[in-house]
Short mmCIF file of C-alpha atoms in Angstrom, two decimals:
data_model
loop_
_atom_site.label_atom_id
_atom_site.label_comp_id
_atom_site.label_asym_id
_atom_site.label_seq_id
_atom_site.Cartn_x
_atom_site.Cartn_y
_atom_site.Cartn_z
CA UNK A 1 -9.61 -2.13 19.15
CA UNK A 2 -6.73 -3.48 17.11
CA UNK A 3 -3.58 -5.22 18.17
CA UNK A 4 -0.19 -3.68 17.45
CA UNK A 5 0.96 -3.36 13.87
CA UNK A 6 3.91 -5.71 13.38
CA UNK A 7 6.35 -6.13 10.53
CA UNK A 8 6.17 -9.75 9.35
CA UNK A 9 7.84 -11.94 6.76
CA UNK A 10 6.09 -11.40 3.41
CA UNK A 11 3.92 -14.36 2.39
CA UNK A 12 2.97 -13.69 -1.23
CA UNK A 13 4.12 -15.19 -4.51
CA UNK A 14 6.24 -12.21 -5.57
CA UNK A 15 6.75 -13.67 -9.06
CA UNK A 16 3.00 -13.76 -9.64
CA UNK A 17 2.28 -10.35 -8.11
CA UNK A 18 5.24 -8.35 -9.47
CA UNK A 19 7.91 -10.40 -11.21
CA UNK A 20 11.42 -9.11 -10.53
CA UNK A 21 10.47 -7.12 -7.42
CA UNK A 22 13.58 -5.89 -5.63
CA UNK A 23 11.80 -4.71 -2.49
CA UNK A 24 9.11 -6.47 -0.51
CA UNK A 25 7.87 -5.97 3.02
CA UNK A 26 4.75 -6.79 4.98
CA UNK A 27 2.91 -5.52 8.04
CA UNK A 28 0.12 -7.24 9.96
CA UNK A 29 -2.49 -6.20 12.48
CA UNK A 30 -4.90 -8.39 14.43
CA UNK A 31 -8.46 -7.05 14.13
CA UNK A 32 -10.24 -9.58 16.34
CA UNK A 33 -13.84 -10.24 15.38
CA UNK A 34 -14.14 -7.21 13.09
CA UNK A 35 -15.88 -8.28 9.88
CA UNK A 36 -14.27 -6.75 6.82
CA UNK A 37 -13.24 -7.65 3.31
CA UNK A 38 -9.88 -6.90 1.73
CA UNK A 39 -11.49 -3.99 -0.17
CA UNK A 40 -12.90 -2.51 3.02
CA UNK A 41 -9.56 -2.88 4.81
CA UNK A 42 -7.75 -1.22 1.88
CA UNK A 43 -10.33 1.57 1.71
CA UNK A 44 -9.96 2.26 5.42
CA UNK A 45 -6.18 2.39 5.11
CA UNK A 46 -6.08 4.57 2.00
CA UNK A 47 -9.09 6.86 2.41
CA UNK A 48 -9.47 7.07 6.17
CA UNK A 49 -5.90 7.00 7.40
CA UNK A 50 -4.14 9.73 9.39
CA UNK A 51 -4.36 13.21 7.87
CA UNK A 52 -0.59 13.73 7.99
CA UNK A 53 -0.27 11.00 5.34
CA UNK A 54 -2.49 13.03 3.00
CA UNK A 55 -0.21 16.04 3.54
CA UNK A 56 2.89 13.92 2.89
CA UNK A 57 1.30 12.57 -0.32
CA UNK A 58 0.52 16.09 -1.54
CA UNK A 59 4.13 17.13 -0.86
CA UNK A 60 5.43 14.06 -2.69
CA UNK A 61 3.24 14.87 -5.69
CA UNK A 62 4.51 18.45 -5.82
CA UNK A 63 8.13 17.27 -5.68
CA UNK A 64 7.89 14.50 -8.30
CA UNK A 65 5.64 16.17 -10.86
CA UNK A 66 8.53 18.15 -12.46
CA UNK A 67 10.36 14.81 -12.89
CA UNK A 68 7.48 13.46 -14.97
CA UNK A 69 6.47 10.87 -12.39
CA UNK A 70 2.84 9.91 -11.89
CA UNK A 71 0.99 11.45 -8.99
CA UNK A 72 -1.72 8.78 -9.07
CA UNK A 73 -2.74 5.68 -10.96
CA UNK A 74 -5.39 7.57 -12.89
CA UNK A 75 -5.50 6.31 -16.44
CA UNK A 76 -3.79 3.00 -15.57
CA UNK A 77 -5.68 -0.25 -16.13
CA UNK A 78 -8.07 -0.72 -13.20
CA UNK A 79 -10.22 -3.81 -13.80
CA UNK A 80 -11.81 -3.42 -10.37
CA UNK A 81 -11.95 0.38 -10.09
CA UNK A 82 -9.82 2.68 -7.97
CA UNK A 83 -9.26 3.10 -4.25
CA UNK A 84 -7.84 6.54 -3.74
CA UNK A 85 -4.79 6.85 -6.00
CA UNK A 86 -4.54 3.12 -6.60
CA UNK A 87 -5.98 1.11 -9.50
CA UNK A 88 -7.32 -2.22 -8.21
CA UNK A 89 -5.86 -4.96 -10.40
CA UNK A 90 -7.46 -8.03 -8.84
CA UNK A 91 -9.82 -8.70 -5.99
CA UNK A 92 -11.46 -11.40 -3.91
CA UNK A 93 -13.08 -10.88 -0.50
CA UNK A 94 -9.84 -12.11 1.10
CA UNK A 95 -7.24 -10.45 -1.17
CA UNK A 96 -6.94 -7.20 -3.07
CA UNK A 97 -4.01 -6.27 -5.30
CA UNK A 98 -3.55 -2.65 -6.36
CA UNK A 99 -0.77 -0.62 -7.93
CA UNK A 100 0.57 0.70 -11.20
CA UNK A 101 3.67 0.97 -13.33
CA UNK A 102 5.59 4.20 -13.74
CA UNK A 103 8.73 5.35 -15.52
CA UNK A 104 10.94 4.98 -12.44
CA UNK A 105 9.35 2.02 -10.67
CA UNK A 106 6.41 -0.36 -10.61
CA UNK A 107 4.66 -1.21 -7.36
CA UNK A 108 1.92 -3.38 -5.98
CA UNK A 109 0.18 -3.47 -2.64
CA UNK A 110 -1.49 -6.67 -1.51
CA UNK A 111 -4.11 -6.55 1.24
CA UNK A 112 -4.94 -9.95 2.73
CA UNK A 113 -7.67 -10.66 5.29
CA UNK A 114 -7.38 -14.06 6.96
CA UNK A 115 -8.26 -15.94 10.12
CA UNK A 116 -11.41 -17.03 11.88
CA UNK A 117 -14.05 -14.74 13.38
CA UNK A 118 -12.19 -14.30 16.67
CA UNK A 119 -8.69 -14.07 15.25
CA UNK A 120 -8.99 -12.13 12.02
CA UNK A 121 -5.88 -10.34 10.77
CA UNK A 122 -5.03 -7.95 7.95
CA UNK A 123 -1.68 -8.07 6.19
CA UNK A 124 -0.39 -5.31 3.91
CA UNK A 125 2.42 -6.38 1.58
CA UNK A 126 4.25 -3.91 -0.65
CA UNK A 127 6.34 -4.95 -3.66
CA UNK A 128 8.50 -2.62 -5.76
CA UNK A 129 10.47 -3.19 -8.96
CA UNK A 130 12.72 -0.31 -9.96
CA UNK A 131 13.20 0.51 -13.63
CA UNK A 132 16.20 2.84 -13.60
CA UNK A 133 18.57 4.89 -11.43
CA UNK A 134 15.80 7.34 -10.56
CA UNK A 135 13.68 4.46 -9.28
CA UNK A 136 16.52 2.99 -7.22
CA UNK A 137 17.28 6.42 -5.73
CA UNK A 138 13.59 7.09 -5.00
CA UNK A 139 13.22 3.69 -3.33
CA UNK A 140 16.27 4.29 -1.13
CA UNK A 141 14.90 7.65 0.00
CA UNK A 142 11.29 6.55 0.50
CA UNK A 143 11.71 3.26 2.44
CA UNK A 144 11.93 4.86 5.92
CA UNK A 145 8.80 6.94 5.19
CA UNK A 146 7.04 3.93 3.65
CA UNK A 147 7.42 1.88 6.83
CA UNK A 148 6.07 4.72 8.98
CA UNK A 149 3.16 5.30 6.59
CA UNK A 150 2.28 1.59 6.36
CA UNK A 151 2.23 1.21 10.14
CA UNK A 152 0.14 4.36 10.58
CA UNK A 153 -2.38 3.44 7.89
CA UNK A 154 -2.92 0.01 9.41
CA UNK A 155 -3.35 1.40 12.91
CA UNK A 156 -6.90 2.59 12.19
CA UNK A 157 -8.34 -0.33 10.21
CA UNK A 158 -10.94 -1.23 12.86
CA UNK A 159 -11.92 2.33 13.71
CA UNK A 160 -10.71 4.69 10.98
CA UNK A 161 -9.50 8.17 11.87
CA UNK A 162 -11.32 11.32 10.59
#
């Protein structure tokens, strides 16, 4: 059983993760004594989240493909492999950073696992740097969906859906 997903103040070095980021937010969930690494938490969020998110992602990909935007990070540098659509850029057991750069915007997600055995928590931080008007417009339109998706993905970290 997890605690509620809460929006929290971001606690990452934005300059080191994505210099010039114009958007940053973070969500946290308490997972109690659940043993998991940052990779496992990210995998559960991305690959085992609610099915409606998969449908929303497919719709997004259909809508942005004619604009020449990427529909995944395939082909981007991924020193630590891929998790779903996301190239993993750096990884320790406690922190995973994934994301890629596109024509309209660059983004990173940071998954942090912290706390002792009884009070472990997972924090998902998203950073976005827009590159042009299309990126700024996209970001404005997507933020309300992003917050809903982030909360939903984190809701099943301890016991993934599916």
